[in-house]
Coordinates of C-alpha atoms and ligand atoms in Angstrom, one line a residue:
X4 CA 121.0 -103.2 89.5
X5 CA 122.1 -104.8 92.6
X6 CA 121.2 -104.8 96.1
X7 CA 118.9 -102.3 96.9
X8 CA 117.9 -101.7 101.2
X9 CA 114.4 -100.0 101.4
X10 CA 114.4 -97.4 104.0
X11 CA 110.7 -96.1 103.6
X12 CA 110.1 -92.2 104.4
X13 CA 114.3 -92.4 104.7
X14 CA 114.2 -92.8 108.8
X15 CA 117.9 -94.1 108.3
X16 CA 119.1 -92.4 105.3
X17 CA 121.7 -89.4 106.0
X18 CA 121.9 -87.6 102.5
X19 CA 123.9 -85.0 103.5
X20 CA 126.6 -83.7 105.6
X21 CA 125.2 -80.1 107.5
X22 CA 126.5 -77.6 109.9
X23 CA 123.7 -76.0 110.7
X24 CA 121.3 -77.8 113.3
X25 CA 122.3 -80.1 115.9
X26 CA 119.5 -82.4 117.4
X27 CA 119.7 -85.1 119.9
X28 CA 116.1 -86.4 120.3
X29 CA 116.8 -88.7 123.2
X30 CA 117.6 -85.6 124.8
X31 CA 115.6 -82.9 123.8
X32 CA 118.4 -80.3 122.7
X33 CA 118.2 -78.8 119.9
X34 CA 120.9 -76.0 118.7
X35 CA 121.4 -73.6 116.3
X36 CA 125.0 -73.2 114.8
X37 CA 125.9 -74.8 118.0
X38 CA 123.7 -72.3 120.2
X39 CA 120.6 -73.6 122.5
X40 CA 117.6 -72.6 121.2
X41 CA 116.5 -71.9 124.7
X42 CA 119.1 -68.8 124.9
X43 CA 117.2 -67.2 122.1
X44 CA 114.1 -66.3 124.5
X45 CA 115.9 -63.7 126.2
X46 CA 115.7 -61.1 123.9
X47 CA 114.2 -63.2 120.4
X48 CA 115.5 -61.2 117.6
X49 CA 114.5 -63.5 114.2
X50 CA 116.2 -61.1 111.7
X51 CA 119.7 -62.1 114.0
X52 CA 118.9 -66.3 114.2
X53 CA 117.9 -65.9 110.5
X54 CA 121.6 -64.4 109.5
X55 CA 123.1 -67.0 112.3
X56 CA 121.2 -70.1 110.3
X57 CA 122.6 -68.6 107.0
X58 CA 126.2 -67.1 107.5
X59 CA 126.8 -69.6 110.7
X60 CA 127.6 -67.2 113.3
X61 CA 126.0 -64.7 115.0
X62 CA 125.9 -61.1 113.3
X63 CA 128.3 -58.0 113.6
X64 CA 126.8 -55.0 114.7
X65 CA 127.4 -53.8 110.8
X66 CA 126.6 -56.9 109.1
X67 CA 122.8 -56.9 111.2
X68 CA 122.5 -53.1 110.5
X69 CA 123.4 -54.4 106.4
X70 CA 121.4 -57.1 106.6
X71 CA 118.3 -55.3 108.2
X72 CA 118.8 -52.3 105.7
X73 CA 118.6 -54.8 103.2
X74 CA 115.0 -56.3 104.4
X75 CA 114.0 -52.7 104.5
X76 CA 114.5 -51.9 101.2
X77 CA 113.6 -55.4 99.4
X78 CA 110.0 -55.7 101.4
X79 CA 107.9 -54.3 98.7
X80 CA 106.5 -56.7 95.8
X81 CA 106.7 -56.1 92.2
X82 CA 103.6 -53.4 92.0
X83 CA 102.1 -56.1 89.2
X84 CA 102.3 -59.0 91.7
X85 CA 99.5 -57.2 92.9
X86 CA 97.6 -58.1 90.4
X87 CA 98.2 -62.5 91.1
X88 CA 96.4 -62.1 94.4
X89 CA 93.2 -60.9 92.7
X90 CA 92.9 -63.7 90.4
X91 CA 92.9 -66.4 93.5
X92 CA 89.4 -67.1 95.0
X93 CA 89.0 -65.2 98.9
X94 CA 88.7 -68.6 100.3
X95 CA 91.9 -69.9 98.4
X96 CA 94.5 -71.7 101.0
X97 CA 97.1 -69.0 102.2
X98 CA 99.3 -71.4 101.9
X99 CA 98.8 -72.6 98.1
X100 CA 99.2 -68.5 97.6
X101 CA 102.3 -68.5 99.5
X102 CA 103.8 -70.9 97.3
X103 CA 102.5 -69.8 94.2
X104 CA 103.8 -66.8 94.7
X105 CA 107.0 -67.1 95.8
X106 CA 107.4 -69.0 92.6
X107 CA 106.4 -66.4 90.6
X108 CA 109.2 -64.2 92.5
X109 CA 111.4 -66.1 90.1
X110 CA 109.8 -64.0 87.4
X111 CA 110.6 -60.9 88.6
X112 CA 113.9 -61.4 89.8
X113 CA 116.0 -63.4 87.5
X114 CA 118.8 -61.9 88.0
X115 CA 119.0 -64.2 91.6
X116 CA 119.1 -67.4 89.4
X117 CA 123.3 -67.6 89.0
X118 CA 123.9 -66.8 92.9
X119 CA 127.4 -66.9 92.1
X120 CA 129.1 -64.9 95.1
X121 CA 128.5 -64.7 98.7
X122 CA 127.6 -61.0 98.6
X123 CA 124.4 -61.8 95.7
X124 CA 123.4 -64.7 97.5
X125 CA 122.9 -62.6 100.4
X126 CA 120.9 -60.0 98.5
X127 CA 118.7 -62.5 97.3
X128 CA 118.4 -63.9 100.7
X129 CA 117.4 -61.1 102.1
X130 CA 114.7 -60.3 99.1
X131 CA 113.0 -63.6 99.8
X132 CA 112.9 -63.4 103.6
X133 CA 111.6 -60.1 103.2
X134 CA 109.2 -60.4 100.8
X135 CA 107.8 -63.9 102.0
X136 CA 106.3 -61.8 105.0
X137 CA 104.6 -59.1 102.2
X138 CA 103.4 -61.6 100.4
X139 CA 101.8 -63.8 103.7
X140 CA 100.2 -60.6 104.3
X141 CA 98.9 -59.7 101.3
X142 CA 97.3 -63.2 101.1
X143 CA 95.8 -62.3 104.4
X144 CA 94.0 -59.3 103.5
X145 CA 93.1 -61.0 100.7
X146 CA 91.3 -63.6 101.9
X147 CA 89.4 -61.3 104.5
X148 CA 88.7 -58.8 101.4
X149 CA 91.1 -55.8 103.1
X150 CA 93.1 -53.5 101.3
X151 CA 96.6 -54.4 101.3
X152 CA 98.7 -52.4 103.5
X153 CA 102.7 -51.4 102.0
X154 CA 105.2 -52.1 104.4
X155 CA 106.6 -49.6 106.1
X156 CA 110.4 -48.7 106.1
X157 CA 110.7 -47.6 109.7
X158 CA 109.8 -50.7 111.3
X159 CA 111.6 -53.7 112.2
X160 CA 110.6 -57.1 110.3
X161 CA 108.0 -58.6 112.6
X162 CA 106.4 -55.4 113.8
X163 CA 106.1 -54.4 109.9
X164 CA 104.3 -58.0 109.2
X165 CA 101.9 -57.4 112.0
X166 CA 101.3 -53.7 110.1
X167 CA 100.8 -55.3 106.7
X168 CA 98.5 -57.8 108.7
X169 CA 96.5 -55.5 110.8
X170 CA 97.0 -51.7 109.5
X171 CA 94.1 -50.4 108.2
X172 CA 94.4 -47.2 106.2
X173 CA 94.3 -44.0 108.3
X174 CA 94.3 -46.5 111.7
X175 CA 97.7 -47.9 112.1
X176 CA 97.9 -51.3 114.2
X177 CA 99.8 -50.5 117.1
X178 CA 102.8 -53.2 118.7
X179 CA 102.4 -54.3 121.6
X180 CA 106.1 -55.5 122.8
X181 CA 104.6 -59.1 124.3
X182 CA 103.0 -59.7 121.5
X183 CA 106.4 -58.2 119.0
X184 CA 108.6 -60.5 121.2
X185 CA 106.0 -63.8 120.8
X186 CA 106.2 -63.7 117.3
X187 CA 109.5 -63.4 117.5
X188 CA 110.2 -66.3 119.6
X189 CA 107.9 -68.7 117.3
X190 CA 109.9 -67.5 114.6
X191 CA 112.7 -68.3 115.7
X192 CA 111.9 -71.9 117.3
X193 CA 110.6 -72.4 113.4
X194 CA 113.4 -72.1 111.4
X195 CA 115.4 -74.7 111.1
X196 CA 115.6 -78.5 112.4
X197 CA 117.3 -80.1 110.0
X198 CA 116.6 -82.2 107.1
X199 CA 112.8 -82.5 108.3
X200 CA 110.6 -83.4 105.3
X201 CA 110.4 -79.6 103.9
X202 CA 113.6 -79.0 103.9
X203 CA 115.1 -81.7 102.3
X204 CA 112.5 -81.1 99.6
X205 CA 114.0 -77.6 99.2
X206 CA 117.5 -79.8 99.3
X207 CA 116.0 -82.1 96.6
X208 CA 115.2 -79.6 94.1
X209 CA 118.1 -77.3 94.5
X210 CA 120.0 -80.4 94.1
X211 CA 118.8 -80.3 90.5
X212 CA 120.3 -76.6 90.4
X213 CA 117.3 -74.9 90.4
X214 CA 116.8 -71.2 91.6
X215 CA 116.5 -70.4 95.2
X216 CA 112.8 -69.1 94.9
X217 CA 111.3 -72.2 93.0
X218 CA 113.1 -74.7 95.5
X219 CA 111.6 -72.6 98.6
X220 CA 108.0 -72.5 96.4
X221 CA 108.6 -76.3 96.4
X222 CA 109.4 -75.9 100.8
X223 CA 106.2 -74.7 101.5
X224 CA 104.3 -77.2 100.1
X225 CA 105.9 -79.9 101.9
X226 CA 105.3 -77.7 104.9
X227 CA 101.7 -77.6 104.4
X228 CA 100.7 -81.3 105.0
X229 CA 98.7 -81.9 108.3
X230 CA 101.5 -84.7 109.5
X231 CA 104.1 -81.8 108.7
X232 CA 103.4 -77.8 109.2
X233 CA 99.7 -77.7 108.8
X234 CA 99.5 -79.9 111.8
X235 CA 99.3 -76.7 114.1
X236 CA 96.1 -75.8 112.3
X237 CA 95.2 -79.7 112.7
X238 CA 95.7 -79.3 116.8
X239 CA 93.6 -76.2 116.8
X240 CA 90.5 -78.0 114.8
X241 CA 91.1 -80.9 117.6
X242 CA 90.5 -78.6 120.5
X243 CA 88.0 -77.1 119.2
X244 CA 86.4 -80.2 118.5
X245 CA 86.8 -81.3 122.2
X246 CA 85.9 -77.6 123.5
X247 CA 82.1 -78.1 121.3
X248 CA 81.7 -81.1 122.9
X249 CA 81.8 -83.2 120.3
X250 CA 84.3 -85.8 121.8
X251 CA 85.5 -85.8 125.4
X252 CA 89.4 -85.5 125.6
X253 CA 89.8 -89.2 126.6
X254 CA 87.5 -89.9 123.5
X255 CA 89.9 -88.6 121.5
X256 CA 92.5 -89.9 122.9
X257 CA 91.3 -93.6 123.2
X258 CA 90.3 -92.9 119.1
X259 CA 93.6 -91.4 118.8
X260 CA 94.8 -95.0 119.8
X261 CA 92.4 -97.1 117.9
X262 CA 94.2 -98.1 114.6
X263 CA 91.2 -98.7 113.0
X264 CA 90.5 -95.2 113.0
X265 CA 92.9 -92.2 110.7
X266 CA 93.0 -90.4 113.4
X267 CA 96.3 -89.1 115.3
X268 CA 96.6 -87.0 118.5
X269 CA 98.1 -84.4 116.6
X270 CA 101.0 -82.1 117.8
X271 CA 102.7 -85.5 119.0
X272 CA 104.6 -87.6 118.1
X273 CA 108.0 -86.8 116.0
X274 CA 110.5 -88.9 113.8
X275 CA 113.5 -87.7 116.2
X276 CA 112.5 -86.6 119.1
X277 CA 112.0 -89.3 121.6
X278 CA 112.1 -87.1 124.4
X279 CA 110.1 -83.6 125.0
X280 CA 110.7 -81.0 121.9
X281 CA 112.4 -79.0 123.2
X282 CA 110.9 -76.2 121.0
X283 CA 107.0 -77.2 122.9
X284 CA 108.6 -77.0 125.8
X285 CA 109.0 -73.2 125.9
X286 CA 105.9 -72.7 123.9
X287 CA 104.1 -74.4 126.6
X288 CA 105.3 -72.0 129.2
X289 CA 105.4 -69.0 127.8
X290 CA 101.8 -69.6 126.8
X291 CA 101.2 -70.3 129.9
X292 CA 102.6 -66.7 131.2
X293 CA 101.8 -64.6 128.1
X294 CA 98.0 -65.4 127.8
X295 CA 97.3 -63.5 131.4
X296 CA 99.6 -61.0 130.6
X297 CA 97.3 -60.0 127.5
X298 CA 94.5 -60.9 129.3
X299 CA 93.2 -63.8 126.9
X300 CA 91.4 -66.8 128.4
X301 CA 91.7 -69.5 126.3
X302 CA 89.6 -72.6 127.1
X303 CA 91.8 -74.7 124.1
X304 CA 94.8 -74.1 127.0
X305 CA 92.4 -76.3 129.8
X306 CA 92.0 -78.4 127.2
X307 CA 95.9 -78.9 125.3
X308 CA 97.4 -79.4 129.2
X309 CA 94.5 -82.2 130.0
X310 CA 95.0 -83.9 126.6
X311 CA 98.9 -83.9 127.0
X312 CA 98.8 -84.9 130.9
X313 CA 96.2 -88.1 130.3
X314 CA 98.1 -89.0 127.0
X315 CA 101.7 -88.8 129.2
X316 CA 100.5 -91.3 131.2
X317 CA 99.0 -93.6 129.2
X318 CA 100.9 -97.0 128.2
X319 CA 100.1 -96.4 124.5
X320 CA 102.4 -93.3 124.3
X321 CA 104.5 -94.2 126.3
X322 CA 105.6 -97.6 124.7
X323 CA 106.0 -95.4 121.8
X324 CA 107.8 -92.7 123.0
X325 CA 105.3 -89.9 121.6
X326 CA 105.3 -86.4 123.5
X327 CA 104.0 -82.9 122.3
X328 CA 106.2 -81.1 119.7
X329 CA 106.0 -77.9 118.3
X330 CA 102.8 -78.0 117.1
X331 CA 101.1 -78.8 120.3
X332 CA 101.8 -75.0 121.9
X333 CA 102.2 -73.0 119.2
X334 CA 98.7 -72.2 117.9
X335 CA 97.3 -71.5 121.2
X336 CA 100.0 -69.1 121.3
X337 CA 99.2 -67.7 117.7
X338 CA 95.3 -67.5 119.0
X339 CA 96.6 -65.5 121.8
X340 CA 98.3 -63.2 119.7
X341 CA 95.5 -62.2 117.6
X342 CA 97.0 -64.6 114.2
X343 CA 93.9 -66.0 112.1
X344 CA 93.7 -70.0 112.6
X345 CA 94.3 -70.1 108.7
X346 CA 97.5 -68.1 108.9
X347 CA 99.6 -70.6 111.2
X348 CA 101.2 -72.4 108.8
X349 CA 102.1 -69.3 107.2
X350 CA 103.8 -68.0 109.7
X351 CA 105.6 -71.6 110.2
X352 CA 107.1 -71.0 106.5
X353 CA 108.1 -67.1 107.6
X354 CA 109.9 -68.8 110.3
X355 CA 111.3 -72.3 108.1
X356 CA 112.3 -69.9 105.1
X357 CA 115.9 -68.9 106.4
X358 CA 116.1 -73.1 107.6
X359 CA 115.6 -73.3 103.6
X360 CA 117.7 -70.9 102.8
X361 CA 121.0 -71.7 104.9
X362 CA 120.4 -75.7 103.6
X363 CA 120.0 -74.8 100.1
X364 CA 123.0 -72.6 100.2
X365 CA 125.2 -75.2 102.1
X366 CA 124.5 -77.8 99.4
X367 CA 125.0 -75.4 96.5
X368 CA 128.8 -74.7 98.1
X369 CA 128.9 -78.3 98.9
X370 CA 132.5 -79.7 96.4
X371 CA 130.7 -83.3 95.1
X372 CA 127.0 -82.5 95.2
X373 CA 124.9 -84.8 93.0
X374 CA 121.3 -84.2 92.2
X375 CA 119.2 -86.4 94.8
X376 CA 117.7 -89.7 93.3
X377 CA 116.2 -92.2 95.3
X378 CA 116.4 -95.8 94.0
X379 CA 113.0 -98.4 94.0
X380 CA 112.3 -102.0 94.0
X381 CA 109.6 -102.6 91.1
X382 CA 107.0 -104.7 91.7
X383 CA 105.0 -103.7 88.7
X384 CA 104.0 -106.6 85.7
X385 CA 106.4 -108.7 84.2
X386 CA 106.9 -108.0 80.4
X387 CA 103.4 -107.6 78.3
X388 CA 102.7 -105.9 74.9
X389 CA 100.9 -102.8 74.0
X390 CA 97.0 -104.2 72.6
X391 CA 95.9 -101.7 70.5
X392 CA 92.7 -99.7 71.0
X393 CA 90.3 -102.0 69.0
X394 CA 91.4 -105.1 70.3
X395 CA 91.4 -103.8 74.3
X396 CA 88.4 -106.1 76.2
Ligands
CMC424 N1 98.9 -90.3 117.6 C1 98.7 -91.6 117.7 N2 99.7 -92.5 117.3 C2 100.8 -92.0 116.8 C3 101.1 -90.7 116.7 C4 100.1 -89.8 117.1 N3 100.2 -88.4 117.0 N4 102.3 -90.5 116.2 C5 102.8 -91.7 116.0 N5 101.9 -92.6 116.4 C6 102.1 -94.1 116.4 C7 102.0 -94.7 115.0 O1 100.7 -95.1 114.8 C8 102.9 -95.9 115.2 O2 102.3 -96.9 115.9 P1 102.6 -98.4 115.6 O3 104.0 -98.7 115.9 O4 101.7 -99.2 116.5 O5 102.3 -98.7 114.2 C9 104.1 -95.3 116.0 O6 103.5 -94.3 116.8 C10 105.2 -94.7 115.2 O7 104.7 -93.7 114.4 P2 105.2 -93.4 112.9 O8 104.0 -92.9 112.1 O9 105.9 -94.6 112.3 O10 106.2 -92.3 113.2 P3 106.9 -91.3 112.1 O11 108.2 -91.0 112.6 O12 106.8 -91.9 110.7 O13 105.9 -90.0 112.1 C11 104.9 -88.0 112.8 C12 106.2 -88.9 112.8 C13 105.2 -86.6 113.4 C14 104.4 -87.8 111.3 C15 103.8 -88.7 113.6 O14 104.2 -88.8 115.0 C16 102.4 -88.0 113.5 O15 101.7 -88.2 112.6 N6 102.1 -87.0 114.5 C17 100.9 -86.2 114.4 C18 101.1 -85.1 113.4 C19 102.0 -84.0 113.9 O16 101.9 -83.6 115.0 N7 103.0 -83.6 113.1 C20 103.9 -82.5 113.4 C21 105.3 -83.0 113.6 S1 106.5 -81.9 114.4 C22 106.6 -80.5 113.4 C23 106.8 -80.7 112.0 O17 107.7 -81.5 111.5 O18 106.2 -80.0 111.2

């Protein structure tokens, strides 16, 4: 009844109140809990921004050793969850396994359904983030036909990833710190940005009070979409496509114009950022230092820094205000360190989950919350009757 304004894919709806991200995409800041993501590439520690996101300030010394003991001891999966990965195809999307099977954590661990204190919340924030990496790895080695590797308790949580990635039995994948500390930085510039379209789908369904696990299943598939997460695999395939020769850069571009085609440049372009992300920014440089550093020449690089520079200039982006975002850098960074193309939107959820976590939490101690309900304007048929079978033309 009543008036009802259409605001199509919600650009000016606020549905919530939130403490967590600040962004101002005229600007190009983006902060954490009030902190710079930019002072997080000193020394990027994910397990500490994850706790930050969720608890809103940084961690104690005790509380990180806690929360990391924690991780340890929740990263193994249900020894029948083994059992799930099998029955998925080798080529099945990592990402439809993801999902799947975080849901089916909710089977194993109902006893995180009634989070009713601070203290069990925590526990069972600490199972998913942990197990969301075990379970991304397992769905690796599945798809590549590899045993899967346990994780193990002496290593730290991205390290132990890159082990249950990598490891194979009696060889054990060996860290190197650039590469530790580059995962760790993508992590970080991953998890959270407010109420972008996965999260507020993880908002949506915990708004109907469901459990933490099925409303971060329901996260990842938002994620996956090519305008959304999957777009870093959808930057990669465009480079590639330019790097076979199969369209020039200013082809692509010029298509990337042309409305009469789908396509996008993708990796630009963002709903709130008018300005540089911030977050492509620094994967931009630091792919720029790290890939000599490792010693990887990547001809995609050449070929990301021409696209961006001819696409700065031209009137079409500018008018619109479209730049590189996060999406743009990161997989050439991901190449570099050695992560499968099929994998990158993987590792965005890993690095989204404690986003999820820290927003479905802040709604579920929010006093008033109602479950979220969009309105519509019909503009179906007017009355008409039911023709039975028989009589239908
Ligand atoms: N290439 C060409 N044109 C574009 C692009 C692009 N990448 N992005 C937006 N436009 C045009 C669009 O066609 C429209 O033009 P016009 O006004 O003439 O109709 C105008 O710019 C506004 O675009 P919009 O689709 O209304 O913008 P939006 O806020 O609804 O969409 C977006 C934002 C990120 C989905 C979009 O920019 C896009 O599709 N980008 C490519 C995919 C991508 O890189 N996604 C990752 C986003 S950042 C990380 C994340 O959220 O996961």
């Amino acid at each position: 009844t009543g008036y009802i304004a259409l605001d199509p894919g919600y650009a000016n709806t606020g549905s919530c109140e939130s403490a967590i991200t600040f962004i101002d995409g005229d600007r190009g800041i983006l902060r954490y809990r009030g902190i710079p993501i930019e002072q997080f590439e000193q020394a990027p520690n994910f397990v500490e921004v994850a706790w930050l996101l969720i608890f809103g300030r940084l961690p104690s010394a005790e509380e990180y050793r806690a929360f990391s003991e924690q991780l340890t001891a929740s990263a193994n999966l249900d020894e029948s969850m083994k059992h799930h990965f099998e029955g998925f195809p080798r080529s099945a999307p990592p990402m439809a396994i993801l999902s799947a099977m975080i849901n089916a954590l909710s089977c194993f661990h109902p006893e995180y359904f009634e989070l009713d204190d601070r203290a069990h919340f925590q526990a069972a924030a600490a199972g998913l983030i942990s197990k969301i990496r075990t379970i991304a790895a397992y769905a690796y080695r599945h798809s590549v036909g590899q045993p899967y590797i346990y994780p193990n308790p002496r290593l730290p949580y991205v390290p132990n990833f890159l082990h249950m990635l990598f490891s194979q039995p009696y060889a054990e994948y060996v860290c190197d710190p650039l590469v530790r500390d580059a995962l760790n930085l993508i992590l970080i510039l991953h998890a959270d940005h407010e109420q972008n379209c996965s999260t507020s789908t993880v908002r949506m369904v915990g708004s109907s009070q469901a459990n933490l696990f099925a409303s971060c299943a329901a996260g990842v598939c938002a994620l996956w979409g090519p305008l959304h997460g999957g777009a870093n695999v959808a930057v990669i395939e465009m480079l590639e496509q330019i790097h076979r020769g199969q369209l020039s850069v200013e082809d692509y571009v010029r298509l990337a114009k042309d409305k009469n085609t789908k396509m996008r440049l993708m990796g630009f372009g963002h709903r709130i950022y008018k300005n540089l992300d911030p977050r492509a920014k620094i994967l931009g440089r630091v792919a720029e230092q790290l890939l000599p550093k490792l010693g990887v020449k990547d001809p995609l690089l050449d070929i990301a820094r021409r696209l961006e520079e001819i696409a700065r200039n031209d009137p079409y982006f500018i008018e619109r205000k479209l730049y590189p975002n996060v999406d743009f850098y990161s997989g050439i960074l991901l190449r570099a360190i050695g992560i499968p193309t099929n994998m990158f939107t993987v590792i965005f959820a890993i690095g989204r989950l404690p986003g999820w976590i820290a927003h479905w939490w802040e709604q579920a101690q929010t006093e008033g919350m109602r479950i979220a309900r969009p309105r519509q304007l019909y503009i179906g048929l007017t009355p008409s009757d039911y023709a039975p079978h028989e009589s239908r033309v």
